[in-house]
Every structure is written in structure tokens, then in C-alpha cells.
Amino acid sequence: MDFQTLLNKPFILLDGALGTMLQKQGLPLGELPELLNLTHPDRIAAIHRAYIDSGADIIYTNTLGANRCKLAGSGHTVSEVVTAGVKAAKQASFGTGCLVALDIGPIGQLLEPAGSLSFEEAVDIFREEIAAGVKAGADIIIAETMTDLGEARADVLAAKESCGLPVVCTMTFEKNRRTFTGCTVSSMALTLEGLGADAIGINCSLGPDDFGPLVEELSQWTSLPIVVKPNAGLPDPDTGEFHFPPDLFAEYISELVPLGIRFAGGCCGTMPETIAAIRSKLEMNHPVRINKSIPAAVCSATKTVPIDRVRIIGERINPTGKKLFREALKRQDVDYILTQALQQTDAGADILDVNVGLPGVDEKLMMERSVKALQGVADAPLQLDSADPEVLEAGLRLYHGRAIVNS
């Protein structure tokens, strides 16, 4: 079975928590659980098989942190760990029709401008994982537990540029409907669907009782299949048991069906019994097709601006007729650009035009520097303005949102 055929099913079941099962089975837990692919592959395969037997259509490989940053000093390469992880999952799924998803999690470092990791470095880190996973036989690429929209973009782009496998991406939100880095549900949806993701959704952080508002908002901003993978609540500090037993967890999942979910599974604290309970509940339901048109909108990672009326575009980041700005460009003075941005948003600009074209200035380099800096200080979505397609492409690649293209 392939991914497109799987989409013909009413609902697609995902697996549950791997870490919870590792604890239940008494496997040695250290800082790098992905190394268990090499030391205990049969036990990892047994966990995968338990989820398949419970009804999972897709299982996630034990490779969440198998990137070169987290594996540094382990004595093992990304290729070794990822290959072993895919092999264990393939062993478990052989002859079942269950698909194997290469599981890719956060790198563990902040991207620019909040951190020192560049966007292209992040793309390359993810590309290395994906290359190993594809070579080993993974059926799907899944980016999960992302909090930074820029990092999620890097993962999806790496997959889209290096393989033809379906790409699913889920981010993790708090009750305030934002990720840890401030990304909104609508920004995630507009950006990832625009990049060509095949399904998007929400995983981790919250229990299934808190997913309703998030999924309801997501359903208004995407036409893609929606994925949910909640935690089983929080563990009891005395017993270690999680709050939601399988039947109650499944009941809450069934309440998300009217909001349009298609993929359902579990994150921290869930087990094969949880997936079996979800399967039983969903067998009594039919998927709901939400007929809607996605609102026209642009967004930064932290703010969405619907184009439902006339919007104010700040045009001060543009050298035409502005002597001081022309001089700032010649000095490559990004601080001047940031000052102009903040003054305009304070004055009510909904969107910021960014034009850094000037004879004698490396326009592509200045566009890249400006986009990186602006999205670190301003919520307003950007309008990238240039007569040079290469400049526009460079800016759009680094922009963590959906921008307007001008000129």
C-alpha cells in the first residue's frame, strides 16, 4: 500500500509513544534512545509490531533525534542510526501493509536570528537524515514536534528538494494556540500547505481534551488532511501513570471527527491499547469533509493578515526618493532598516514592503540579510519587492511565512 491509497481509508491510524513503551519494557534509557536501533533492534521492532497489531496504518521510526548535532560524540553516524531505525520498522511491518515513516524531530538548536544556526545549515542537517531514510526504504517523511516554523520549513523543503516521498508535518502548540516560539496555527497552515506538505497537524504538549480549539482553527486555514497526535495528559508525579486511559483518550479523539481530522494517533503516554481504542471509536464514525475556501491571507510566523479589505503597506524600506535610506544601503546598515520597520508597524502598517535594490549594492545579499533580521523583530508579514527573480527567490526561501511578491 502507498500513501495515496492509504488516503482512501476513512481514517488513517498512527502509532503511539515509543518512549513510553521503552520504559514499560525496561529498556535502558539514556540521552540517545535512537542508539537502541543498533543495540536492541529486535526490541524496537517488537514495539513497532505491537502498534501495528493494535491497528496502526503508519509507524514512526525511532529516529526523532537522529541528526548530526544530537549524535555528535556518540561514535555513530546519522546514516548508521537512521538505517538501523528504518530496518527495524520495516522488519516489523513486513507483510502487513503498514507504512514506515521516517520520524524527524527538532535539531536542538535555535535558527537565526534567535540562535546561530542558519536556515541552510538546518536544511542540510535534515537532508542528511532524509537521504539515509530514503535509501533505507522509508515510505513517508514525517517532521514532528516542531515549535519553530522556520525549522519546520527547513525540514519540509529538505524533503521536497531531495526525494519524492509524501511529507507530513506536525507542530506542537500550547493552550494559547501558539508554539513555544510564538508561531500561530494559521501561519503554520498557510506556510506549510504553500510549501507542498501532504498533511499537517498538531502533536505533543497537550492532552486530547485541549485539542478541540486548535483543530477547529486549523480546519479553517487548510485544505490538507489534518493530523492529531496528542499526549495522554500529564503523568502522575507519584505513580508515573498518565491522566488519560485509552478509552477516555479515544473518546476525545472521536470528538475531533466533526472538525475534519483524518489522521489520529498518540504521543507521550500512549500505548498500543490507546491506538486500539482509537480504532474502535473511529470505526463507528465517518470522516467529515469540511467544504470551505481558505481565506486569502499573508503571514509571518507569528501574525496572519487576511486580505479581506484594504490593508496598509509600509513603503519606507525602499530607496526610491529616500537619500538616508540609500546611504544606509551603501553601508549595509540593517539596523536602519529595522528602525524603519518598527516605526511603520507602530504607526499602523499591516504589511512591510522590502526593497533593497540600488546600483552598487549586492541586492541579493541585502535581501537575505534584511529578511532574516526583519522577521526577528517585526510581526508584520513582508512584501518582497524586486525586479530580479533571483533576489525574490532568495528572500522567499528565507522567509518563515507567506509573503507578497511585488514588481
XYZ file of C-alpha atoms in Angstrom:
407
model
C 0.000 0.000 0.000
C 1.232 3.524 -0.739
C 0.324 6.869 0.839
C -2.218 7.877 -1.793
C -4.007 4.545 -1.482
C -3.995 4.923 2.288
C -5.832 8.232 1.911
C -8.807 6.305 0.545
C -9.446 4.938 4.024
C -11.945 6.876 6.173
C -9.300 7.456 8.846
C -5.580 6.736 8.990
C -4.269 5.426 12.314
C -0.842 6.439 13.523
C 1.152 4.740 16.252
C 1.608 5.851 19.856
C 4.556 6.780 22.047
C 7.841 4.964 21.607
C 9.472 6.318 24.766
C 6.567 5.180 26.931
C 6.889 1.675 25.547
C 10.651 1.675 26.082
C 10.033 2.445 29.747
C 7.348 -0.222 30.024
C 9.686 -2.836 28.593
C 12.568 -1.830 30.844
C 14.902 -0.994 28.001
C 17.928 1.062 29.047
C 17.151 4.737 28.662
C 19.900 7.239 28.097
C 20.346 10.550 26.391
C 20.190 8.981 22.943
C 17.319 6.480 22.658
C 17.951 6.337 18.891
C 21.089 4.259 19.587
C 18.789 1.436 20.703
C 18.244 0.853 16.968
C 21.793 -0.508 16.959
C 21.924 -2.184 20.366
C 18.365 -3.570 20.695
C 16.843 -3.647 17.174
C 14.611 -6.642 17.906
C 13.043 -4.918 20.903
C 12.429 -1.766 18.852
C 10.844 -3.900 16.132
C 8.649 -5.580 18.753
C 7.305 -2.188 19.860
C 6.536 -1.286 16.249
C 4.778 -4.625 15.788
C 2.648 -4.045 18.883
C 1.383 -0.804 17.356
C 0.737 -2.485 14.026
C -1.237 -5.221 15.781
C -3.287 -2.523 17.509
C -4.351 -1.125 14.132
C -1.720 1.446 13.153
C -1.516 2.180 9.420
C 1.712 4.167 9.821
C 4.515 3.622 12.317
C 7.192 6.199 13.159
C 10.834 5.101 13.155
C 12.941 5.501 16.288
C 14.849 8.412 14.738
C 13.315 11.542 16.287
C 16.711 12.901 17.343
C 18.933 11.123 14.819
C 20.558 14.262 13.440
C 24.263 15.020 13.363
C 24.027 17.627 16.132
C 22.458 15.274 18.658
C 24.576 12.293 17.581
C 27.854 14.199 17.852
C 30.177 12.307 20.169
C 28.098 9.126 20.083
C 30.539 7.292 17.854
C 27.841 6.627 15.275
C 26.845 8.365 12.067
C 23.422 9.605 11.034
C 23.380 7.014 8.276
C 24.068 4.145 10.696
C 21.382 5.151 13.183
C 18.715 6.074 10.637
C 19.332 2.966 8.548
C 19.004 0.739 11.608
C 15.838 2.561 12.677
C 14.167 2.125 9.295
C 15.304 -1.505 9.134
C 13.673 -2.286 12.496
C 10.408 -0.690 11.408
C 10.498 -2.477 8.056
C 11.082 -5.765 9.820
C 8.009 -5.173 11.963
C 5.812 -4.068 9.069
C 6.782 -6.751 6.585
C 3.706 -8.292 5.021
C 1.247 -6.070 6.935
C 0.683 -3.173 4.526
C 1.649 -0.734 7.274
C 3.771 2.187 6.057
C 7.044 3.244 7.665
C 7.501 6.953 8.352
C 10.965 8.390 8.811
C 10.490 10.363 12.030
C 12.395 13.662 12.143
C 12.295 15.944 15.158
C 13.831 19.301 16.050
C 17.574 19.741 15.642
C 18.011 21.028 19.165
C 19.435 24.415 18.190
C 17.753 27.749 17.514
C 17.744 29.140 13.996
C 18.825 32.675 13.150
C 18.100 35.340 14.253
C 17.188 33.876 17.664
C 20.123 31.464 17.512
C 23.266 30.812 15.499
C 22.056 28.021 13.192
C 21.485 29.282 9.651
C 18.461 28.211 7.649
C 20.576 26.474 5.008
C 22.511 24.603 7.698
C 19.188 23.335 9.047
C 18.110 22.258 5.563
C 21.384 20.364 5.152
C 21.023 18.634 8.535
C 17.541 17.433 7.621
C 18.635 16.497 4.109
C 21.266 14.136 5.566
C 18.649 12.344 7.666
C 16.227 12.137 4.763
C 18.826 10.762 2.356
C 19.628 7.946 4.787
C 15.960 7.214 5.433
C 15.023 7.130 1.761
C 17.944 4.838 0.947
C 16.876 2.505 3.765
C 13.336 2.260 2.387
C 11.141 4.716 4.332
C 7.710 5.290 2.793
C 6.912 8.736 4.228
C 8.802 11.663 5.748
C 7.286 12.999 8.981
C 8.502 16.162 10.683
C 7.031 16.292 14.176
C 7.075 18.163 17.484
C 8.252 21.340 15.767
C 7.919 24.635 17.610
C 9.790 26.889 15.158
C 8.081 27.494 11.815
C 11.461 28.186 10.247
C 12.726 24.770 11.321
C 9.547 23.108 10.076
C 10.038 24.864 6.728
C 13.645 23.669 6.563
C 12.505 20.086 7.115
C 9.734 20.198 4.512
C 11.979 21.911 1.957
C 14.760 19.387 2.527
C 12.308 16.582 1.822
C 10.731 18.237 -1.196
C 14.115 19.028 -2.733
C 15.739 15.642 -2.161
C 13.057 12.982 -2.594
C 9.592 12.322 -3.938
C 8.099 10.826 -0.783
C 4.970 12.262 0.864
C 5.734 14.781 3.610
C 3.680 15.189 6.800
C 4.430 17.924 9.333
C 3.035 18.445 12.826
C 3.857 21.243 15.240
C 3.306 21.391 18.973
C 1.107 24.144 20.429
C 0.249 25.442 23.875
C -3.245 26.294 25.144
C -2.763 29.875 23.921
C -2.746 28.473 20.356
C 0.893 29.347 19.814
C 4.037 27.272 19.772
C 6.880 27.920 22.186
C 8.411 30.321 19.643
C 5.110 32.124 19.026
C 4.004 30.513 15.755
C 0.254 30.663 15.181
C -1.969 27.877 13.849
C -2.944 29.909 10.788
C 0.681 30.774 9.977
C 1.651 27.116 10.165
C -1.211 26.121 7.882
C -0.690 28.815 5.243
C 3.070 28.312 5.126
C 3.301 24.509 5.124
C 0.469 23.995 2.657
C 2.134 26.542 0.408
C 5.369 24.532 0.563
C 3.600 21.405 -0.642
C 3.172 19.359 2.545
C 0.809 16.416 2.067
C -0.789 16.553 5.539
C -0.322 18.832 8.545
C -1.416 18.886 12.149
C -0.652 19.008 15.838
C 1.181 16.665 18.184
C 2.515 16.501 21.751
C 2.320 19.151 24.539
C -1.407 18.862 25.284
C -3.901 16.124 26.055
C -6.754 15.293 23.662
C -9.192 17.369 25.723
C -7.279 20.523 24.734
C -7.003 19.794 21.013
C -10.509 20.947 20.020
C -9.870 24.705 19.703
C -6.580 24.102 17.897
C -8.063 21.686 15.369
C -11.092 23.906 14.825
C -8.819 26.821 13.944
C -6.586 24.668 11.778
C -9.571 23.386 9.799
C -10.375 26.968 8.781
C -6.931 27.555 7.286
C -6.032 24.384 5.397
C -7.464 22.083 2.767
C -4.941 19.353 3.622
C -5.708 16.231 5.687
C -5.446 17.093 9.393
C -3.241 15.065 11.756
C -3.713 14.803 15.534
C -1.350 13.031 17.940
C -1.979 14.302 21.496
C -0.275 13.311 24.702
C -2.163 11.192 27.214
C -2.235 14.202 29.522
C 0.419 14.600 32.198
C 1.945 11.794 34.283
C 1.071 11.473 37.965
C 4.204 12.521 39.920
C 3.762 9.617 42.353
C 2.723 6.736 40.103
C 4.034 7.886 36.741
C 0.702 6.945 35.158
C -0.678 9.324 32.561
C -4.013 11.074 33.036
C -5.971 9.657 30.100
C -6.669 5.913 29.956
C -7.161 4.503 26.438
C -10.979 4.629 26.345
C -11.189 8.235 27.531
C -8.395 9.265 25.161
C -10.250 7.662 22.261
C -13.496 9.373 23.257
C -11.837 12.769 22.981
C -10.332 11.819 19.623
C -13.792 10.937 18.325
C -14.983 14.412 19.328
C -12.463 15.845 16.864
C -14.023 13.993 13.918
C -16.597 16.738 13.154
C -13.680 19.160 12.823
C -12.293 17.218 9.878
C -9.423 15.097 11.228
C -8.155 12.265 9.012
C -5.013 11.033 10.823
C -5.071 10.108 14.522
C -2.559 8.591 16.918
C -0.917 9.275 20.238
C 2.197 10.947 21.606
C 3.697 10.798 25.119
C 1.970 8.381 27.466
C 0.023 6.484 24.810
C 0.412 2.751 24.165
C -0.909 0.063 21.798
C -4.074 -0.133 23.904
C -4.637 3.552 23.152
C -4.374 3.019 19.408
C -6.711 0.026 19.594
C -9.257 2.147 21.478
C -8.995 4.913 18.856
C -9.530 2.356 16.113
C -12.686 1.044 17.791
C -14.082 4.568 18.206
C -13.290 5.699 14.670
C -14.848 2.570 13.193
C -18.167 3.961 14.445
C -17.582 7.347 12.756
C -17.382 8.741 9.259
C -14.924 11.448 8.226
C -16.378 14.927 7.853
C -15.487 16.798 4.697
C -15.427 20.482 5.522
C -16.323 22.383 2.364
C -14.692 25.765 2.612
C -12.479 28.227 0.837
C -9.291 29.183 2.614
C -9.226 32.944 3.266
C -6.799 34.962 1.160
C -4.047 35.961 3.566
C -0.370 36.599 4.089
C 1.528 35.850 7.257
C 4.705 35.967 9.234
C 5.408 33.109 11.634
C 3.575 34.977 14.381
C 0.862 37.017 12.639
C -1.669 36.386 9.883
C -3.190 39.254 7.918
C -6.319 38.292 5.932
C -6.638 40.156 2.641
C -10.333 40.779 3.225
C -10.165 44.575 2.895
C -7.726 47.316 2.019
C -4.529 46.809 4.010
C -1.855 49.360 4.832
C 1.563 48.548 3.377
C 4.533 50.411 4.813
C 6.730 51.595 1.922
C 9.606 53.204 3.823
C 12.019 50.265 3.295
C 12.574 51.380 -0.283
C 15.436 53.555 -1.604
C 13.355 55.419 -4.201
C 13.472 59.100 -3.317
C 14.987 58.445 0.124
C 18.531 59.772 0.491
C 19.079 58.499 4.030
C 17.934 55.004 3.133
C 20.181 54.950 0.057
C 23.144 55.830 2.235
C 22.148 53.142 4.748
C 22.053 50.539 1.977
C 25.524 51.505 0.811
C 26.738 50.994 4.400
C 24.779 47.707 4.608
C 23.147 49.199 7.699
C 20.485 46.640 8.630
C 19.740 48.458 11.889
C 18.416 51.402 9.882
C 16.063 49.008 8.075
C 14.843 47.574 11.380
C 14.202 51.063 12.732
C 12.096 51.878 9.675
C 10.164 48.643 10.121
C 9.308 49.275 13.760
C 8.311 52.894 13.116
C 5.915 51.790 10.399
C 4.300 48.987 12.380
C 3.926 51.316 15.353
C 2.129 53.716 13.008
C -0.303 51.029 11.883
C 1.264 49.279 8.872
C -0.218 45.804 8.340
C 2.453 44.666 5.863
C 6.018 45.854 5.229
C 7.414 46.331 1.739
C 11.112 45.394 1.460
C 13.037 46.829 -1.492
C 16.833 46.957 -1.210
C 17.741 47.384 -4.864
C 20.325 50.081 -5.519
C 23.180 50.328 -8.064
C 26.435 49.271 -6.465
C 24.696 47.223 -3.733
C 24.570 43.394 -3.711
C 20.774 43.272 -3.769
C 20.505 39.525 -3.212
C 22.757 39.599 -0.160
C 20.951 42.624 1.284
C 17.554 40.996 0.707
C 18.708 37.880 2.565
C 20.142 39.892 5.444
C 17.056 42.102 5.648
C 14.549 39.239 5.633
C 16.451 37.369 8.350
C 16.702 40.458 10.521
C 13.163 41.754 9.963
C 11.419 38.544 10.929
C 13.305 38.618 14.189
C 11.829 41.949 15.293
C 8.584 42.582 13.378
C 5.337 40.602 13.411
C 4.001 42.188 10.234
C 4.123 39.995 7.109
C 6.530 41.113 4.391
C 6.078 42.165 0.800
C 9.297 41.368 -1.082
C 9.927 43.934 -3.774
C 12.435 43.469 -6.597
C 12.667 43.326 -10.377
C 15.175 40.449 -10.109
C 13.675 36.942 -9.809
C 16.836 35.615 -8.119
C 16.539 38.250 -5.400
C 12.895 37.393 -4.836
C 13.656 33.678 -4.668
C 16.459 34.245 -2.166
C 14.199 36.293 0.085
C 11.260 33.927 -0.164
C 13.441 30.928 0.708
C 14.433 32.531 3.995
C 11.024 33.918 4.868
C 9.175 31.933 7.508
C 5.670 32.753 6.399
C 3.718 33.612 3.269
C 4.863 36.853 1.674
C 3.542 39.082 -1.094
C 5.726 39.311 -4.197
C 5.922 42.815 -5.654
C 7.270 44.051 -9.033
